[in-house]
CSV table of C-alpha atoms and ligand atoms in Angstrom, one decimal:
chain,number,residue,atom,x,y,z
A,9,MET,CA,-10.8,6.9,30.3
A,10,GLU,CA,-10.4,9.9,32.7
A,11,GLN,CA,-12.7,12.6,31.7
A,12,ASN,CA,-10.0,15.4,31.8
A,13,PHE,CA,-7.9,13.6,29.7
A,14,LYS,CA,-7.0,15.8,26.5
A,15,SER,CA,-5.8,14.9,23.1
A,16,GLY,CA,-5.2,16.1,19.8
A,17,PHE,CA,-2.8,17.0,16.9
A,18,VAL,CA,-0.2,20.0,16.6
A,19,THR,CA,1.6,21.1,13.7
A,20,LEU,CA,4.9,23.0,13.6
A,21,ILE,CA,5.1,25.4,10.8
A,22,GLY,CA,7.4,28.1,9.7
A,23,ARG,CA,10.2,29.1,7.1
A,24,PRO,CA,13.0,26.7,6.4
A,25,ASN,CA,15.7,26.4,9.0
A,26,VAL,CA,14.0,28.1,12.1
A,27,GLY,CA,14.1,24.9,14.2
A,28,LYS,CA,11.1,23.2,14.1
A,29,SER,CA,12.6,19.8,14.0
A,30,THR,CA,14.9,20.7,16.7
A,31,LEU,CA,11.9,22.0,18.9
A,32,MET,CA,9.9,18.9,18.4
A,33,ASN,CA,12.6,16.5,19.0
A,34,HIS,CA,13.1,18.4,22.4
A,35,LEU,CA,9.2,18.5,23.0
A,36,ILE,CA,9.0,14.6,22.7
A,37,GLY,CA,12.6,14.2,24.5
A,38,GLN,CA,13.9,11.9,21.7
A,39,LYS,CA,15.6,12.8,18.3
A,40,ILE,CA,13.2,11.4,15.9
A,41,ALA,CA,13.2,14.0,13.2
A,42,ILE,CA,16.6,14.9,11.4
A,43,THR,CA,18.0,18.6,11.8
A,44,SER,CA,20.9,20.3,9.9
A,45,ASP,CA,21.9,23.6,9.4
A,46,LYS,CA,20.7,23.5,5.7
A,47,PRO,CA,17.4,24.9,4.9
A,48,GLN,CA,14.8,22.3,3.4
A,49,THR,CA,16.0,19.6,5.6
A,50,THR,CA,12.7,18.1,6.4
A,51,ARG,CA,10.8,17.1,3.4
A,52,ASN,CA,7.8,15.0,4.6
A,53,ARG,CA,5.5,15.5,7.6
A,54,ILE,CA,7.1,13.7,10.6
A,55,GLN,CA,4.4,12.5,13.3
A,56,THR,CA,5.6,12.0,16.7
A,57,VAL,CA,3.6,11.4,19.9
A,58,TYR,CA,4.2,12.9,23.7
A,59,THR,CA,1.8,11.5,26.5
A,60,ASP,CA,1.8,12.7,30.1
A,61,GLU,CA,-1.1,12.7,33.0
A,62,ARG,CA,-2.5,15.7,31.1
A,63,GLY,CA,-3.2,14.0,27.8
A,64,GLN,CA,-1.5,13.3,24.7
A,65,ILE,CA,0.1,15.6,21.9
A,66,ILE,CA,0.3,14.5,18.2
A,67,PHE,CA,3.1,16.7,16.9
A,68,LEU,CA,3.4,17.2,13.0
A,69,ASP,CA,6.7,18.3,12.1
A,70,THR,CA,6.5,19.8,8.4
A,71,PRO,CA,8.8,21.2,5.8
A,72,GLY,CA,9.9,24.7,5.9
A,73,ILE,CA,7.6,26.8,4.0
A,74,HIS,CA,9.3,28.6,1.1
A,75,LYS,CA,9.1,29.7,-2.5
A,76,ALA,CA,9.4,26.5,-4.4
A,77,LYS,CA,12.0,26.0,-7.3
A,78,ASN,CA,11.1,22.4,-8.5
A,79,LYS,CA,8.1,19.8,-8.0
A,80,LEU,CA,9.9,18.6,-4.7
A,81,GLY,CA,9.5,21.9,-3.2
A,82,GLU,CA,6.0,22.4,-4.3
A,83,TYR,CA,5.4,18.9,-2.5
A,84,MET,CA,7.0,20.2,0.6
A,85,VAL,CA,5.1,23.5,0.8
A,86,SER,CA,1.8,21.8,0.1
A,87,VAL,CA,2.7,19.1,2.8
A,88,ALA,CA,3.2,21.9,5.5
A,89,GLU,CA,0.3,24.0,4.5
A,90,HIS,CA,-1.9,20.9,4.4
A,91,THR,CA,-1.4,20.3,8.2
A,92,LEU,CA,-3.1,23.7,8.8
A,93,LYS,CA,-6.6,22.0,8.3
A,94,GLU,CA,-6.1,19.2,10.3
A,95,VAL,CA,-4.9,20.3,13.4
A,96,ASP,CA,-6.3,21.5,17.0
A,97,VAL,CA,-3.0,24.0,17.7
A,98,ILE,CA,-0.6,25.5,15.3
A,99,LEU,CA,2.8,26.5,16.4
A,100,TRP,CA,4.5,28.9,14.1
A,101,LEU,CA,8.1,29.3,14.6
A,102,VAL,CA,10.1,32.3,13.8
A,103,GLU,CA,13.4,33.6,13.9
A,104,PRO,CA,14.3,36.3,16.9
A,105,THR,CA,14.2,39.4,14.7
A,106,THR,CA,12.1,42.3,13.9
A,107,PHE,CA,12.5,41.7,10.1
A,108,ILE,CA,9.4,40.4,8.6
A,109,GLY,CA,9.6,39.3,5.3
A,110,ALA,CA,7.8,37.6,2.2
A,111,GLY,CA,8.0,34.4,3.7
A,112,GLU,CA,6.6,35.4,7.0
A,113,ARG,CA,3.6,37.7,5.5
A,114,HIS,CA,2.6,34.5,3.3
A,115,ILE,CA,2.5,32.1,6.3
A,116,ALA,CA,0.6,34.8,8.4
A,117,GLU,CA,-1.9,34.9,5.3
A,118,GLN,CA,-2.4,31.5,5.5
A,119,LEU,CA,-3.1,31.5,9.5
A,120,LYS,CA,-6.0,34.2,8.7
A,121,LYS,CA,-7.6,31.5,6.8
A,122,VAL,CA,-8.0,29.2,9.8
A,123,LYS,CA,-9.7,29.7,12.9
A,124,THR,CA,-7.2,27.1,14.9
A,125,PRO,CA,-5.3,28.7,17.8
A,126,VAL,CA,-2.0,29.9,16.8
A,127,ILE,CA,0.9,30.0,19.4
A,128,LEU,CA,3.8,32.2,17.9
A,129,VAL,CA,7.1,30.6,18.8
A,130,ILE,CA,10.1,32.9,18.8
A,131,ASN,CA,13.1,30.4,18.8
A,132,LYS,CA,16.7,30.7,18.9
A,133,ILE,CA,16.5,33.2,21.9
A,134,ASP,CA,20.1,31.9,23.4
A,135,THR,CA,21.5,34.0,20.4
A,136,VAL,CA,19.8,37.0,21.4
A,137,LYS,CA,22.4,39.3,23.6
A,138,ASN,CA,20.1,42.1,24.6
A,139,LYS,CA,16.8,40.2,26.2
A,140,GLU,CA,14.9,43.6,25.9
A,141,ASP,CA,15.0,43.1,22.0
A,142,ILE,CA,12.6,40.3,22.4
A,143,LEU,CA,9.9,42.6,23.1
A,144,THR,CA,10.5,44.3,19.9
A,145,PHE,CA,10.3,41.0,18.2
A,146,ILE,CA,6.8,40.3,19.8
A,147,ALA,CA,5.8,43.5,18.9
A,148,ALA,CA,6.3,43.4,15.2
A,149,TYR,CA,4.9,39.8,14.9
A,150,LYS,CA,1.6,41.2,16.8
A,151,ASP,CA,1.1,43.6,14.1
A,152,ILE,CA,0.8,41.1,11.2
A,153,CYS,CA,-1.2,38.4,12.8
A,154,SER,CA,-3.2,37.6,16.0
A,155,PHE,CA,-2.1,35.0,18.4
A,156,SER,CA,-3.4,32.7,21.2
A,157,GLU,CA,0.1,33.1,22.9
A,158,ILE,CA,3.5,34.3,22.2
A,159,ILE,CA,6.5,32.1,24.0
A,160,PRO,CA,10.3,33.0,23.2
A,161,VAL,CA,12.5,29.7,23.3
A,162,SER,CA,15.6,28.1,22.7
A,163,ALA,CA,14.9,24.7,21.4
A,164,LEU,CA,18.6,23.9,21.3
A,165,LYS,CA,19.4,25.1,24.8
A,166,GLU,CA,15.9,23.7,26.2
A,167,ILE,CA,14.7,27.2,27.2
A,168,ASN,CA,11.1,27.4,28.0
A,169,VAL,CA,10.4,24.4,25.9
A,170,GLU,CA,8.0,23.2,29.0
A,171,ASP,CA,5.8,26.4,28.6
A,172,VAL,CA,5.2,25.5,25.1
A,173,LYS,CA,3.8,22.2,26.1
A,174,ASP,CA,1.8,24.0,29.0
A,175,SER,CA,0.3,26.3,26.4
A,176,ILE,CA,-0.7,23.7,24.1
A,177,PHE,CA,-2.4,21.7,26.8
A,178,LYS,CA,-4.6,24.8,27.5
A,179,TYR,CA,-5.9,24.9,24.0
A,180,LEU,CA,-6.2,21.0,23.2
A,181,PRO,CA,-9.4,19.5,23.3
A,182,TYR,CA,-10.7,16.8,25.7
A,183,GLY,CA,-10.4,13.5,24.1
A,184,PRO,CA,-9.1,9.9,24.0
A,185,GLN,CA,-5.7,8.5,24.2
A,186,PHE,CA,-4.8,7.5,20.4
A,187,TYR,CA,-1.7,5.9,21.1
A,188,ASP,CA,-0.4,4.0,23.9
A,189,GLU,CA,1.8,5.9,26.2
A,190,ASP,CA,5.0,4.4,25.2
A,191,THR,CA,4.8,5.3,21.6
A,192,VAL,CA,6.9,8.1,20.4
A,193,THR,CA,6.4,7.9,16.7
A,194,ASP,CA,4.7,6.0,14.0
A,195,GLN,CA,7.3,6.4,11.6
A,196,PRO,CA,8.5,3.1,10.1
A,197,MET,CA,12.1,2.2,11.1
A,198,ARG,CA,13.0,2.1,7.3
A,199,GLN,CA,11.9,5.6,6.9
A,200,ILE,CA,13.8,6.6,10.0
A,201,ALA,CA,16.8,4.8,8.9
A,202,ALA,CA,16.8,6.7,5.4
A,203,GLU,CA,16.2,10.0,6.9
A,204,LEU,CA,19.3,9.5,9.3
A,205,ILE,CA,21.3,8.7,6.3
A,206,ARG,CA,20.2,11.6,4.6
A,207,GLU,CA,20.9,13.6,7.8
A,208,LYS,CA,24.6,12.5,7.8
A,209,ALA,CA,24.9,13.4,4.3
A,210,LEU,CA,23.5,16.6,4.8
A,211,ARG,CA,25.8,17.6,7.6
A,212,MET,CA,28.8,16.4,6.0
A,213,LEU,CA,28.3,17.5,2.5
A,214,ASP,CA,28.7,21.3,1.4
A,215,ASP,CA,25.9,23.6,0.3
A,216,GLU,CA,24.6,22.7,-3.2
A,217,ILE,CA,24.6,18.8,-2.9
A,218,PRO,CA,22.5,18.1,0.0
A,219,HIS,CA,19.5,19.6,-1.8
A,220,GLY,CA,19.5,17.3,-4.5
A,221,ILE,CA,20.0,14.0,-2.4
A,222,ALA,CA,17.3,11.3,-1.7
A,223,VAL,CA,18.1,8.0,0.0
A,224,THR,CA,16.4,5.0,-0.5
A,225,ILE,CA,16.4,1.8,1.4
A,226,GLU,CA,16.7,-1.2,-0.8
A,227,ARG,CA,16.9,-4.2,1.9
A,228,MET,CA,16.6,-4.1,5.6
A,229,THR,CA,16.6,-7.7,7.2
A,230,GLU,CA,17.3,-8.9,10.8
A,231,ARG,CA,19.8,-11.7,11.4
A,232,LYS,CA,19.0,-14.4,14.1
A,233,ASN,CA,21.4,-12.6,16.5
A,234,GLY,CA,19.4,-9.4,16.2
A,235,MET,CA,21.8,-7.5,14.0
A,236,ILE,CA,20.4,-5.5,11.4
A,237,ASP,CA,21.5,-5.5,7.5
A,238,ILE,CA,20.6,-2.5,5.8
A,239,GLU,CA,21.5,-1.8,1.9
A,240,ALA,CA,20.7,2.0,1.1
A,241,THR,CA,21.2,4.0,-2.1
A,242,ILE,CA,21.9,7.9,-1.9
A,243,VAL,CA,20.5,9.3,-5.0
A,244,CYS,CA,22.0,12.6,-6.1
A,245,GLU,CA,21.5,14.8,-9.4
A,246,ARG,CA,25.0,14.9,-11.0
A,247,ASP,CA,27.8,12.9,-11.8
A,248,SER,CA,30.2,15.5,-9.9
A,249,HIS,CA,28.2,15.4,-7.1
A,250,LYS,CA,28.5,11.5,-7.0
A,251,GLY,CA,32.1,11.7,-7.1
A,252,ILE,CA,32.1,14.4,-4.1
A,253,ILE,CA,29.5,11.8,-2.2
A,254,ILE,CA,32.0,9.0,-2.8
A,255,GLY,CA,35.0,11.2,-2.2
A,256,LYS,CA,38.5,10.3,-2.3
A,257,GLY,CA,39.2,6.5,-2.2
A,258,GLY,CA,35.4,6.1,-1.0
A,259,SER,CA,36.2,8.2,2.4
A,260,MET,CA,33.2,10.3,2.5
A,261,LEU,CA,30.6,7.7,1.7
A,262,LYS,CA,32.7,5.7,4.7
A,263,LYS,CA,32.0,8.8,6.8
A,264,ILE,CA,28.3,9.0,6.3
A,265,GLY,CA,27.9,5.5,6.7
A,266,THR,CA,29.9,5.2,10.1
A,267,SER,CA,27.8,8.0,11.4
A,268,ALA,CA,24.6,6.7,10.4
A,269,ARG,CA,25.3,3.4,11.1
A,270,MET,CA,25.9,4.1,14.5
A,271,GLU,CA,23.0,6.3,15.1
A,272,ILE,CA,20.8,3.7,13.8
A,273,GLY,CA,22.1,1.1,15.9
A,274,ASN,CA,21.6,3.3,19.0
A,275,LEU,CA,18.2,3.8,18.0
A,276,MET,CA,17.3,0.3,17.3
A,277,ASP,CA,19.3,-0.7,20.2
A,278,THR,CA,21.2,-3.3,18.0
A,279,GLN,CA,24.4,-3.6,15.9
A,280,VAL,CA,23.6,-2.3,12.3
A,281,ASN,CA,25.6,-3.3,9.2
A,282,LEU,CA,25.2,-0.9,6.7
A,283,LYS,CA,25.7,-0.8,3.1
A,284,LEU,CA,25.9,2.4,1.1
A,285,TRP,CA,25.5,2.8,-3.0
A,286,VAL,CA,25.2,6.0,-4.7
A,287,LYS,CA,23.7,6.7,-8.0
A,288,VAL,CA,22.7,9.6,-10.4
A,289,ARG,CA,19.1,10.5,-11.4
A,290,LYS,CA,19.0,13.6,-13.2
A,291,GLU,CA,16.5,16.2,-12.2
A,292,TRP,CA,14.4,13.8,-10.1
A,293,ARG,CA,13.1,16.5,-8.3
A,294,ASP,CA,11.3,17.4,-11.1
A,295,SER,CA,10.0,14.0,-11.8
A,296,ASP,CA,6.5,12.6,-10.6
A,297,LEU,CA,7.9,9.1,-11.0
A,298,TYR,CA,11.1,9.6,-9.2
A,299,MET,CA,9.6,11.6,-6.7
A,300,LYS,CA,7.1,8.7,-6.3
A,301,ASN,CA,9.8,6.2,-5.7
A,302,TYR,CA,11.7,8.3,-3.3
A,303,GLY,CA,8.8,8.6,-0.8
A,304,TYR,CA,7.7,12.2,-2.0
A,305,ASN,CA,4.2,11.5,-3.5
A,306,PRO,CA,1.6,14.2,-4.0
A,307,LYS,CA,-1.2,11.9,-3.7
A,308,ASP,CA,-0.2,10.8,-0.1
A,309,ILE,CA,-0.5,14.5,1.0
B,406,GTP,N1,21.0,28.7,18.4
B,406,GTP,C1,20.2,27.9,18.2
B,406,GTP,N2,20.0,27.1,17.0
B,406,GTP,C2,19.0,26.4,16.9
B,406,GTP,C3,17.9,26.6,17.6
B,406,GTP,N3,17.1,25.5,17.1
B,406,GTP,C4,17.4,25.3,16.2
B,406,GTP,N4,18.8,25.6,16.1
B,406,GTP,C5,19.8,25.2,14.8
B,406,GTP,O1,19.0,25.6,13.6
B,406,GTP,C6,19.4,24.7,12.4
B,406,GTP,C7,18.1,24.3,11.9
B,406,GTP,O2,17.2,23.5,12.7
B,406,GTP,P1,16.1,22.7,12.1
B,406,GTP,O3,15.7,22.1,13.4
B,406,GTP,O4,16.7,21.6,11.2
B,406,GTP,O5,15.3,23.6,11.4
B,406,GTP,P2,14.1,23.5,10.5
B,406,GTP,O6,12.9,24.5,10.8
B,406,GTP,O7,13.4,21.8,11.1
B,406,GTP,O8,14.3,23.6,9.1
B,406,GTP,P3,13.7,22.7,7.9
B,406,GTP,O9,13.4,21.2,8.1
B,406,GTP,O10,14.7,22.9,6.8
B,406,GTP,O11,12.5,23.5,7.5
B,406,GTP,C8,20.1,23.9,13.1
B,406,GTP,O12,21.4,24.1,12.8
B,406,GTP,C9,19.8,23.9,14.6
B,406,GTP,O13,20.8,23.3,15.4
B,406,GTP,C10,18.2,27.3,18.8
B,406,GTP,O14,17.1,27.1,19.7
B,406,GTP,N5,19.4,28.1,19.1
B,407,MG,MG1,12.9,20.4,9.9
């Protein structure tokens, strides 16, 4: 092992929808975490790995920190805040604005409790017309917290994404290579498949329904010729939602299925045969038992 090799854990935290998952995907150069324009897309900690000659960064994408309205929300916030204690560098992502709300102040308070270096990432700068405004955003944030660095970026347009990595390596300690250099994630394929199905549902359905959706993989098997058969269930909270998810003559479910099947197939580099069912579990987001069944067990945090 080279003596100048650095390694460690880096969490991406922030309010929902600020672009944490998008940035992580662009940092590692592959789409692993699902993204959507709906807040509260990410529900679990998604771990990915980036390796180059400088060292190895293990990224933790986390759910958006928000005011929880149910047990699932509490679980999500606790997953995110828990990572603060176990990393070497914190990336705090924010929107490009001078408006600092209760959500941001809450996060700033959490950050004051840890001694870990914090890099403030002002994301979505592609949406800022007058680039001089960025200086005022920086000034506003400097007032509420102290940062090791502040980097304006656009995750989507890949502006300054490399600068984020350079900066992380500055603060990462020397250490061993934890994963071999080809490893991108340790998420099980089953889980990635479930997430991709949920992503398609999130992207294709209107506002209210996606928040109450969970996806479970009932069966995932490989045929001799390499083809993968997947049977999955989309769980929702109301009969009326079930109708919308299935759509007229099954059209919506078919759209979700086709899109998910293609992406899972590309990722696994094989053909996928996907069967989807829909079922209703009223208020599962407030049920310990159901949450555990769907992969959101507070004991695992
Ligand atoms: N214009 C612009 N949009 C972006 C950028 N980064 C992310 N987005 C968009 O912002 C939305 C949210 O992105 P996500 O990556 O899902 O955000 P997140 O912070 O992971 O959200 P949660 O998982 O819900 O907490 C998506 O529609 C992205 O395409 C950016 O740099 N510029
Ligand atoms: Mg996310």
